[in-house]
Tab-separated table of C-alpha atoms and ligand atoms in Angstrom:
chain	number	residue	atom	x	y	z
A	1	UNK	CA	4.493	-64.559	-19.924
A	2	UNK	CA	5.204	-60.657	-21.119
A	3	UNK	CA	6.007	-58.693	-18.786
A	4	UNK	CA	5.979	-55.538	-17.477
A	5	UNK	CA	6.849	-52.725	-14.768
A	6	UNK	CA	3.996	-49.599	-13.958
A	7	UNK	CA	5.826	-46.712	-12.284
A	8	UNK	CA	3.594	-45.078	-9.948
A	9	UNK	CA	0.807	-46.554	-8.023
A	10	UNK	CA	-1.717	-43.081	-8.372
A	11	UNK	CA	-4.699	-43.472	-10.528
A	12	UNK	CA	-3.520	-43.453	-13.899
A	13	UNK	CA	-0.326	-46.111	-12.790
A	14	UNK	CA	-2.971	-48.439	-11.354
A	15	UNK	CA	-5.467	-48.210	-14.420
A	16	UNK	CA	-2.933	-49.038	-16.494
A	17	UNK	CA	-1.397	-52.087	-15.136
A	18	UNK	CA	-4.834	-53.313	-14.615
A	19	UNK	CA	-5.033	-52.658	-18.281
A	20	UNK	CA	-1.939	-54.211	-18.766
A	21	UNK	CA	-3.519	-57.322	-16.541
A	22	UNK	CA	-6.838	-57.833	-18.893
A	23	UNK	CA	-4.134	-57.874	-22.136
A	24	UNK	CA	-2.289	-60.955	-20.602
A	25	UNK	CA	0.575	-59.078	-18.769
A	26	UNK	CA	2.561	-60.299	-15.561
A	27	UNK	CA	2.987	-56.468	-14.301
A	28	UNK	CA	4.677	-55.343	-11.087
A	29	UNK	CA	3.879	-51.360	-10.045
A	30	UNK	CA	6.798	-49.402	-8.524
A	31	UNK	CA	5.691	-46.664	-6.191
A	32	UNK	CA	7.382	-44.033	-4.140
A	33	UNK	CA	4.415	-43.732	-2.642
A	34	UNK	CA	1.805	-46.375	-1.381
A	35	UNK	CA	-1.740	-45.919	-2.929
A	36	UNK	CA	-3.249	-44.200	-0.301
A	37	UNK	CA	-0.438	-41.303	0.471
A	38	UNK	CA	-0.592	-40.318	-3.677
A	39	UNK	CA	-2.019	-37.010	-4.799
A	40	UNK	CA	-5.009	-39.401	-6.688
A	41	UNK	CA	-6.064	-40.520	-3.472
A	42	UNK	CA	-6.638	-36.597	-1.862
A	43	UNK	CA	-8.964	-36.076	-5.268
A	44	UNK	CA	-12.946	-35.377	-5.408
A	45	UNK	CA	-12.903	-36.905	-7.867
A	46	UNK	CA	-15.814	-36.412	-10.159
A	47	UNK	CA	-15.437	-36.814	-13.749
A	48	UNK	CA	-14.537	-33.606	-15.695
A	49	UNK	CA	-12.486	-33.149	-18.267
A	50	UNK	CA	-10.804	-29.758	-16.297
A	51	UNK	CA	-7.139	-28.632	-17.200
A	52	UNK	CA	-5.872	-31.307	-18.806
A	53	UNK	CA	-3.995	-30.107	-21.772
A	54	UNK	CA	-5.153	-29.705	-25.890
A	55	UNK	CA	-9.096	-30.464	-25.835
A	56	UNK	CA	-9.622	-32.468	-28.359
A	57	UNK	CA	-7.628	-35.209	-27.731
A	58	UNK	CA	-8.504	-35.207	-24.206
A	59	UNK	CA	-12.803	-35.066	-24.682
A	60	UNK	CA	-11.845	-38.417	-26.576
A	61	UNK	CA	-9.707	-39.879	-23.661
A	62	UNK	CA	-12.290	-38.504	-21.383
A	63	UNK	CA	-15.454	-40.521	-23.613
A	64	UNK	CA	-13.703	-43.534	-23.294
A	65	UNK	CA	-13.366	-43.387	-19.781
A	66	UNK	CA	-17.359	-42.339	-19.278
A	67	UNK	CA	-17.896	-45.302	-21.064
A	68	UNK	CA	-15.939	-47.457	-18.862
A	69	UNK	CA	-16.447	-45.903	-15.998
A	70	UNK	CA	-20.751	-45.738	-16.419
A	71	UNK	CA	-20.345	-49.894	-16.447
A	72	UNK	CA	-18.188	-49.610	-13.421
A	73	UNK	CA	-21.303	-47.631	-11.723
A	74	UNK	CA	-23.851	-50.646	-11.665
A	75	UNK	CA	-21.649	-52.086	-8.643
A	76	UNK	CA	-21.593	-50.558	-5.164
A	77	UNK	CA	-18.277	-51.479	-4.360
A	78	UNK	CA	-16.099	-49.413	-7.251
A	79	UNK	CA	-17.340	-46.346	-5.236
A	80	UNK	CA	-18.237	-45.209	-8.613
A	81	UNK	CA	-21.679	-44.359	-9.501
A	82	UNK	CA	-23.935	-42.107	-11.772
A	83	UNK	CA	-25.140	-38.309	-10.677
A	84	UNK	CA	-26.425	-35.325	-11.805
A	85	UNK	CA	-23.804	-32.544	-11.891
A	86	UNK	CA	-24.504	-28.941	-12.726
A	87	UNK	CA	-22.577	-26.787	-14.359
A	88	UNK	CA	-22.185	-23.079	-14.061
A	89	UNK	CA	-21.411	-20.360	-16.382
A	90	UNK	CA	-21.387	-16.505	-15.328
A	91	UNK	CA	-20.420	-15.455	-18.588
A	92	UNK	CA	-21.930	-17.400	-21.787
A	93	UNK	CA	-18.687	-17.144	-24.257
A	94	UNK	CA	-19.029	-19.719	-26.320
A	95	UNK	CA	-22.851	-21.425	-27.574
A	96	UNK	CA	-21.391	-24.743	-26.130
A	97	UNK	CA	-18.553	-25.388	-23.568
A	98	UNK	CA	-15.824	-27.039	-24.599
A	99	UNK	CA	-16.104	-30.244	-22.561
A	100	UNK	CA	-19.836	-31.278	-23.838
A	101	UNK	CA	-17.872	-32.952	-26.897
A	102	UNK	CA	-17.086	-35.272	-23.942
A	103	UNK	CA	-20.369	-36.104	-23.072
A	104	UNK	CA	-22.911	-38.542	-24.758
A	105	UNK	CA	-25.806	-35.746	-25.510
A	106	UNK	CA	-28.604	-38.013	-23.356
A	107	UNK	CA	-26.952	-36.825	-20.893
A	108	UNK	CA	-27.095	-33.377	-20.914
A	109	UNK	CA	-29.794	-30.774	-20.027
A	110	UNK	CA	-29.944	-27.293	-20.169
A	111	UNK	CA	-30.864	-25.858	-16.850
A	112	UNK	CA	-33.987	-23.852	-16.395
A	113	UNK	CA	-32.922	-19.908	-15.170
A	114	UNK	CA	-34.970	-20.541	-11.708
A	115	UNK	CA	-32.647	-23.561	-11.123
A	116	UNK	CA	-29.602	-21.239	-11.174
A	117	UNK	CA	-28.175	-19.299	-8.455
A	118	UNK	CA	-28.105	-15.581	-8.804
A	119	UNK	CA	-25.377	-13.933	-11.033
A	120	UNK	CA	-25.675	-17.008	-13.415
A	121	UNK	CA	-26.158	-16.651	-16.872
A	122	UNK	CA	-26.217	-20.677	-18.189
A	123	UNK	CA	-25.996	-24.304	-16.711
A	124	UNK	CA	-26.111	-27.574	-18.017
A	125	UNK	CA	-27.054	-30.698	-16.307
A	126	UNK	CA	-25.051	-33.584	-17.148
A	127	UNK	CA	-24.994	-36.962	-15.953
A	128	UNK	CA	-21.318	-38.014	-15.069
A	129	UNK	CA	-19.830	-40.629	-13.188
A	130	UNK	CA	-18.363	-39.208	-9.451
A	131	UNK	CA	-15.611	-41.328	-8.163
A	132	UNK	CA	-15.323	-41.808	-4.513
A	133	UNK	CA	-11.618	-41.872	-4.423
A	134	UNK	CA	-11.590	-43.341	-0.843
A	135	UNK	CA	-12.995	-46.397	-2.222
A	136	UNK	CA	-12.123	-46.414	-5.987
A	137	UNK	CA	-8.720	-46.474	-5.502
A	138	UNK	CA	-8.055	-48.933	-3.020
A	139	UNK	CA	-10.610	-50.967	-5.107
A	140	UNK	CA	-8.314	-50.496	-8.254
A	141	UNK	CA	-5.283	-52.011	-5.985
A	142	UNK	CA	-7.540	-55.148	-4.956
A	143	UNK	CA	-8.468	-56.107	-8.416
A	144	UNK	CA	-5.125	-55.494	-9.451
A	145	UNK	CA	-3.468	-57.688	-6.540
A	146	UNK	CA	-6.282	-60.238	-6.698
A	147	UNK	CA	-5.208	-60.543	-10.655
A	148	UNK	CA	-0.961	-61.563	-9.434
A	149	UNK	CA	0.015	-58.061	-9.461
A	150	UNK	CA	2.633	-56.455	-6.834
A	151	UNK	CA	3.496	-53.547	-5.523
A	152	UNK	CA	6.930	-52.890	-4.600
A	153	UNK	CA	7.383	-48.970	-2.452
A	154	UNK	CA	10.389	-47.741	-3.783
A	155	UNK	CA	11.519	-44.764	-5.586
A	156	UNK	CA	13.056	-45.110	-9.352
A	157	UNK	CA	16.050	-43.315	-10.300
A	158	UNK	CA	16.027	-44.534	-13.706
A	159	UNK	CA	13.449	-45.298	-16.563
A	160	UNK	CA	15.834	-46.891	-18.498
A	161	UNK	CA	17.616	-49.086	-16.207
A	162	UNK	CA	14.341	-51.035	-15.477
A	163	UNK	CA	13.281	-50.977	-19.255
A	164	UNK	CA	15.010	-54.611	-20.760
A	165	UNK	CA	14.805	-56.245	-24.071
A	166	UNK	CA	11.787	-58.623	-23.017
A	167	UNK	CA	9.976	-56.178	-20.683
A	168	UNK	CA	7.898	-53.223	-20.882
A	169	UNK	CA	8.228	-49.913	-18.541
A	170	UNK	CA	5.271	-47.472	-18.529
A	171	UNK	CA	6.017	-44.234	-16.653
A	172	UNK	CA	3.288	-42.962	-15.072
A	173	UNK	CA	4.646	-41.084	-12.179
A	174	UNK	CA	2.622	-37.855	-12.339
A	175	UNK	CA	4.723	-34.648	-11.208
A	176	UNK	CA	7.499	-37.329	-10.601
A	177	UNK	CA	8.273	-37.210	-14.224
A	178	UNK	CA	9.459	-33.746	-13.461
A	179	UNK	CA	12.767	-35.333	-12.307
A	180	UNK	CA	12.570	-38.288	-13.096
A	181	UNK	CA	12.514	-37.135	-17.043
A	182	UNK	CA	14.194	-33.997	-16.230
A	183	UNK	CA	10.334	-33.058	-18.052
A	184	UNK	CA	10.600	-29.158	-17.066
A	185	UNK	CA	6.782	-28.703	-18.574
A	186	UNK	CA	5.192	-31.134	-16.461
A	187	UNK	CA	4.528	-28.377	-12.828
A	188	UNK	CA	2.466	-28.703	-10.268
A	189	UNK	CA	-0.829	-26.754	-9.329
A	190	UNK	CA	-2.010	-27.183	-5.575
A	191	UNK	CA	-5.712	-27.192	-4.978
A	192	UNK	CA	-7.194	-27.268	-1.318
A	193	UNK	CA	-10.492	-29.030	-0.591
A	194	UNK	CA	-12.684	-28.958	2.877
A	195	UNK	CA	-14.866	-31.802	3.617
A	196	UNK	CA	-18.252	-31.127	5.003
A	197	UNK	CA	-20.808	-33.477	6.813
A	198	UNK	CA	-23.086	-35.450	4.816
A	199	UNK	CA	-27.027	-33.509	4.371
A	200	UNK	CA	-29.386	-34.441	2.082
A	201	UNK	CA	-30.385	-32.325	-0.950
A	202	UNK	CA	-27.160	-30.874	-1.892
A	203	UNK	CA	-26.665	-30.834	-5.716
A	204	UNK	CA	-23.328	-31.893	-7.132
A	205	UNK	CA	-21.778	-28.812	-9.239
A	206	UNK	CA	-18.807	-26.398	-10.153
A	207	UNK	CA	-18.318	-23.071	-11.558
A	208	UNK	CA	-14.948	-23.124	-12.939
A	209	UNK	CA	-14.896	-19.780	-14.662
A	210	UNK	CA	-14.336	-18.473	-10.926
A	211	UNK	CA	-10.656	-17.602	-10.444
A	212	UNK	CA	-10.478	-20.121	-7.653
A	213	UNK	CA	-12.820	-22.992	-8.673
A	214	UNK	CA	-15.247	-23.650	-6.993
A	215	UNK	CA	-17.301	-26.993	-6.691
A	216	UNK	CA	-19.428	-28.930	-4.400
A	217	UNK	CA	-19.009	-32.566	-4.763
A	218	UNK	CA	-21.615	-35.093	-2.200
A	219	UNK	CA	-19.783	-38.213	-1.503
A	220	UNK	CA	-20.937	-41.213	1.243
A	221	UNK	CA	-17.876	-39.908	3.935
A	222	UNK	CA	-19.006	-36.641	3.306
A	223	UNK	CA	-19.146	-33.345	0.366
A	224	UNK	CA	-16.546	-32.285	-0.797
A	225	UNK	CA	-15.915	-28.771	-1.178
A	226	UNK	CA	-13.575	-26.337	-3.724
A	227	UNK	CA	-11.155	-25.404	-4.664
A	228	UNK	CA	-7.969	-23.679	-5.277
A	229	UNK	CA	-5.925	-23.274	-8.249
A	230	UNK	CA	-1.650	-22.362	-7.602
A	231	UNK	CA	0.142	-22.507	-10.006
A	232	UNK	CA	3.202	-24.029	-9.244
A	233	UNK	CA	2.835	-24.666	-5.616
A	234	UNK	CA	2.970	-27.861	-3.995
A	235	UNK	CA	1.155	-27.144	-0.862
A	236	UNK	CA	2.188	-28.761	2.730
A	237	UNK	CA	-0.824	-28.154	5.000
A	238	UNK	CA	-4.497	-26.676	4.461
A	239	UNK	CA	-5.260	-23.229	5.028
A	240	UNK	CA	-7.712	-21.852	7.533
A	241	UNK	CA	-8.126	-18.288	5.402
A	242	UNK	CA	-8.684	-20.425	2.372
A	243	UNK	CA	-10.961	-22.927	3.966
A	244	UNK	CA	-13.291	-20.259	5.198
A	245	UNK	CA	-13.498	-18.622	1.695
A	246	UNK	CA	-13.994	-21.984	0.414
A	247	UNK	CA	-17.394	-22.401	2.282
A	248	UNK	CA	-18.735	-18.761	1.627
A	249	UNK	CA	-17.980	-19.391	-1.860
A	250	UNK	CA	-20.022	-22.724	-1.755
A	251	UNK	CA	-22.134	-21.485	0.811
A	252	UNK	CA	-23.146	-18.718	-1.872
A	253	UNK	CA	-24.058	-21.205	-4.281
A	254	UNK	CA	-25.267	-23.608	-1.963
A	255	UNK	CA	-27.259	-22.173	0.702
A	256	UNK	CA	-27.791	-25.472	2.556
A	257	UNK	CA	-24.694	-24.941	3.165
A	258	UNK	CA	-24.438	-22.803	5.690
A	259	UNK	CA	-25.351	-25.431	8.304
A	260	UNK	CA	-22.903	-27.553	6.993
A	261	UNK	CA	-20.244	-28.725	10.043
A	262	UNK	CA	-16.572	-28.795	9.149
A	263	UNK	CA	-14.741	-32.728	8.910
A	264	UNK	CA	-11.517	-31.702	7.465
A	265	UNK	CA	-9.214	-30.132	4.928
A	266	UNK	CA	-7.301	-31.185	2.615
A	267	UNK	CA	-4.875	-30.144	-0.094
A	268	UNK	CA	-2.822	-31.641	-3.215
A	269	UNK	CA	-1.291	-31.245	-6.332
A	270	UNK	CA	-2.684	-31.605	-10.067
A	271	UNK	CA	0.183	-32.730	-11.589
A	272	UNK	CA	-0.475	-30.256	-15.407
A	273	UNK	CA	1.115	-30.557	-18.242
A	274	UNK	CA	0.147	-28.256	-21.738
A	275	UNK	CA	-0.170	-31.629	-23.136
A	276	UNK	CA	-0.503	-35.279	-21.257
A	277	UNK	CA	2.528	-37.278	-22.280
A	278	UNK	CA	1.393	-40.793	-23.905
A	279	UNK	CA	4.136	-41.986	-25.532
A	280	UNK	CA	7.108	-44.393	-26.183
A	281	UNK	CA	10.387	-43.410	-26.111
A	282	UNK	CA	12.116	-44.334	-29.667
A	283	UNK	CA	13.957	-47.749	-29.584
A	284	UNK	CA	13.320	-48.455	-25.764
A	285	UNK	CA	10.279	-50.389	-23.971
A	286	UNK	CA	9.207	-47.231	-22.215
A	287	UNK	CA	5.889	-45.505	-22.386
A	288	UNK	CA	5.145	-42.283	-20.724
A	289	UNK	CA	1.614	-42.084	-19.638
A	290	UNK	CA	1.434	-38.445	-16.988
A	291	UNK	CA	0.972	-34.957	-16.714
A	292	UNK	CA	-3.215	-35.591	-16.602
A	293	UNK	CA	-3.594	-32.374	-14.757
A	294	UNK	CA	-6.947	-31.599	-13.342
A	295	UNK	CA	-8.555	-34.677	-14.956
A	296	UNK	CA	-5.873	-38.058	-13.991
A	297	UNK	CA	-9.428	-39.399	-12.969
A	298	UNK	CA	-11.371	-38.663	-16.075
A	299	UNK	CA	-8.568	-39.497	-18.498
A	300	UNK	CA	-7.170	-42.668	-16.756
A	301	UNK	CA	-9.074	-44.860	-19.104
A	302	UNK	CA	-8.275	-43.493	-22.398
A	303	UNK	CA	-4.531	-42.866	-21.707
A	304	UNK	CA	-4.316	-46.832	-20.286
A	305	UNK	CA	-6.279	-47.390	-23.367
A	306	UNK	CA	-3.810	-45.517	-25.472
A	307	UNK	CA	-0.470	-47.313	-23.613
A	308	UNK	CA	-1.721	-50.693	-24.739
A	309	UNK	CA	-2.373	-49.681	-28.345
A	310	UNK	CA	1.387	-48.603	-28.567
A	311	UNK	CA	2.339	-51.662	-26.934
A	312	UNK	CA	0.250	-53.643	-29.469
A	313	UNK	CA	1.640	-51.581	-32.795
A	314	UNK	CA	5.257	-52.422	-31.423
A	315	UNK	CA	4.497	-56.247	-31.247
B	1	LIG	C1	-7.930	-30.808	-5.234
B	1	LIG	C2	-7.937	-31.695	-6.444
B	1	LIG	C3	-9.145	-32.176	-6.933
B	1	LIG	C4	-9.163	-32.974	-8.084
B	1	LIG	N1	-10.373	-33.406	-8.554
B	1	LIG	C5	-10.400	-34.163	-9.675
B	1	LIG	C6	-11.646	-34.592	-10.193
B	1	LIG	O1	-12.711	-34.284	-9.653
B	1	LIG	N2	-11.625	-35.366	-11.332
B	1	LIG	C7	-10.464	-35.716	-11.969
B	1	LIG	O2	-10.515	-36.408	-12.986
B	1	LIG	N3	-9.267	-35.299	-11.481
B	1	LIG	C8	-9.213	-34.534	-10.376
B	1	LIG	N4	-8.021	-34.072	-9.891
B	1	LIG	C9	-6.787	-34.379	-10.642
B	1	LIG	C10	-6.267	-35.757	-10.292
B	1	LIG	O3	-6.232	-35.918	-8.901
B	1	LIG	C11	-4.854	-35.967	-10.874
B	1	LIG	O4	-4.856	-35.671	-12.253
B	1	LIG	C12	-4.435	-37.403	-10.663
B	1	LIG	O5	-4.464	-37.732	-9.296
B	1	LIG	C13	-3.048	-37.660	-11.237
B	1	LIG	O6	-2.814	-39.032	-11.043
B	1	LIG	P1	-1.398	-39.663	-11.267
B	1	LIG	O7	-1.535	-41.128	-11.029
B	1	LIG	O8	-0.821	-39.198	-12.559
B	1	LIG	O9	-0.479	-38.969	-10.148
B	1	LIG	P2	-0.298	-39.281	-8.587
B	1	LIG	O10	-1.544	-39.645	-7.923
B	1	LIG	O11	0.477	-38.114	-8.063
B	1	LIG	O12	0.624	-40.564	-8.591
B	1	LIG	C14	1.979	-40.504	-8.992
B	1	LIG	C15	2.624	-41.802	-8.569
B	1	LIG	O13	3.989	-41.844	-9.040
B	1	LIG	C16	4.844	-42.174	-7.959
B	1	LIG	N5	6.189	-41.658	-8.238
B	1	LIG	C17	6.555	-40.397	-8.571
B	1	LIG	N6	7.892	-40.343	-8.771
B	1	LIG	C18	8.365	-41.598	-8.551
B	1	LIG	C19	9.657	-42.204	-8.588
B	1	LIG	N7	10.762	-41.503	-8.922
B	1	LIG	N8	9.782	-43.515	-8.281
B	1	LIG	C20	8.688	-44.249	-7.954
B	1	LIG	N9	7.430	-43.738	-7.905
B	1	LIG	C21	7.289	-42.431	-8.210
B	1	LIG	C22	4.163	-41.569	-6.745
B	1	LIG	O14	4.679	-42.141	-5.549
B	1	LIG	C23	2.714	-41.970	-7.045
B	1	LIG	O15	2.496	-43.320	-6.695
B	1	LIG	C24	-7.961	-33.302	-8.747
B	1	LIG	C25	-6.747	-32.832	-8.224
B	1	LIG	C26	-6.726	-32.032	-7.094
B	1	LIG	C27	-5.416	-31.545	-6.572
């Protein structure tokens, strides 16, 4: 049977060994980590195609993982399903934003001006899939283990030592690759989250052209609130001073909000890149597949997409 070894058990290492699984591979995942202490599982996550390197290549990852991830939505127990998410613009600086070429265009309306909040110049309603991380990812791993798959908690010191003739390595340890490739453009940006109790009503939506990002995501354990953006911070422990701008920010755009009560905080790294690595290294069975950024989520399906293509055009 072909073989191979996933390094990294975060969302983009698990959707690509369970790619690997549906092309015929035996595949073991390596992880430092287990699933639920990575960085994917601290995420919203709702799909958006936010800082995730050069934009055209990454709407097209991003459409194939709608795709995949809109027939994932019509069962209850991915934790992924279809919303309504509204996005904000203060400033209109382009006629369309950059990530509707990500979109199919049914699903996008442009929102009335009495269905903005104040200070808004343009929104667009999209349908996108949200992706209860909580329960996506621990679905991923029982798929995945239900399939023959293992996962082995261990760090790896070296790509190339696990890479032999007759097996196949795909590297998909996020930030790790920062060491682990000695990849010096692969940094981390920290983002803190608060998580609110559930209320009915609240609409789903972000405003990213605020220095901070912010967003409002409603999940089942909760809404999720944002964000932060820090560049090159790895952050330890949530922040009270943040969390309390955090929910006047959302509170602003959310008045609902301000009966909201307080479940906990959160924070985590995006693991950005200026462009996600998918690639093989030349005359070795290694694949890089990290540095998703903002959108590991939104991308994981075209980037495990794009690791078995390369593994198919070696042969
Ligand atoms: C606050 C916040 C909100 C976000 N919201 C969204 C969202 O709404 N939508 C979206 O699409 N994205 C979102 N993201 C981005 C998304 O979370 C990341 O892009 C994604 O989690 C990256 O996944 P990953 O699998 O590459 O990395 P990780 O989840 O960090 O996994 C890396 C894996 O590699 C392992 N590893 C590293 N080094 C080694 C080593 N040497 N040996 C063995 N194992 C190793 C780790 O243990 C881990 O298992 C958000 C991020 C943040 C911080």
């Amino acid at each position: 049977m072909k073989e191979a070894i996933v390094v990294g058990a975060g969302v983009v290492g698990l959707t690509t060994a369970l790619t690997l699984q549906s092309a015929g591979f035996n595949v073991r995942i390596i992880s430092k980590e287990s699933v639920s202490n990575t960085n994917s599982s601290r995420a919203g996550a709702i799909w958006f195609p936010y800082r995730c390197g050069e934009q055209a290549q990454a709407n097209a990852w991003a459409m194939e993982g709608y795709a995949e991830f809109e027939k994932m939505a019509s069962s209850n127990r991915t934790g992924v399903s279809m919303v309504s998410f509204l996005v904000l613009e203060r400033l209109v600086k382009h006629d369309m934003p950059y990530w509707l070429g990500g979109v199919p265009k049914k699903a996008i309306r442009l929102a009335e001006k009495n269905e903005l909040p104040a200070t808004y110049q343009r929104g667009h309603f999209i349908a996108v899939p949200l992706i209860e991380s909580p329960v996506y990812l621990p679905f991923l791993k029982e798929v995945f283990e239900a399939n023959g798959g293992q996962i082995e908690i261990e760090e790896v010191l070296s790509l190339h030592e696990l890479a032999r003739e007759s097996r196949w390595v795909i590297n998909c340890s996020g930030l790790g690759a920062r060491w682990l490739c000695q990849d010096k453009s692969v940094y981390p940006v920290g983002g803190q989250t608060v998580r609110v109790g559930v209320m009915p009503g609240v609409q789903a939506l972000v405003d990213e052209q605020d220095d901070s990002l912010s967003y409002i995501i409603p999940r089942r354990d909760g809404i999720i609130l944002g964000g932060t953006v820090e560049e090159n911070s790895i952050p330890t422990m949530p922040n009270m001073d943040v969390t309390r701008k955090i929910l006047q920010r959302c509170h602003h755009l959310q008045p609902l909000l301000g009966k909201a009560k307080i479940l906990d905080a959160q924070v985590s790294v995006r693991p950005y890149r200026p462009t996600v690595r998918v690639e093989q290294e030349p005359g070795i069975r290694l694949i890089h597949n990290y540095g998703h950024g903002g959108a590991g989520f939104t991308l994981s399906w075209g980037t495990a997409f794009d690791v078995l293509r390369l593994v198919k055009q070696a042969g």
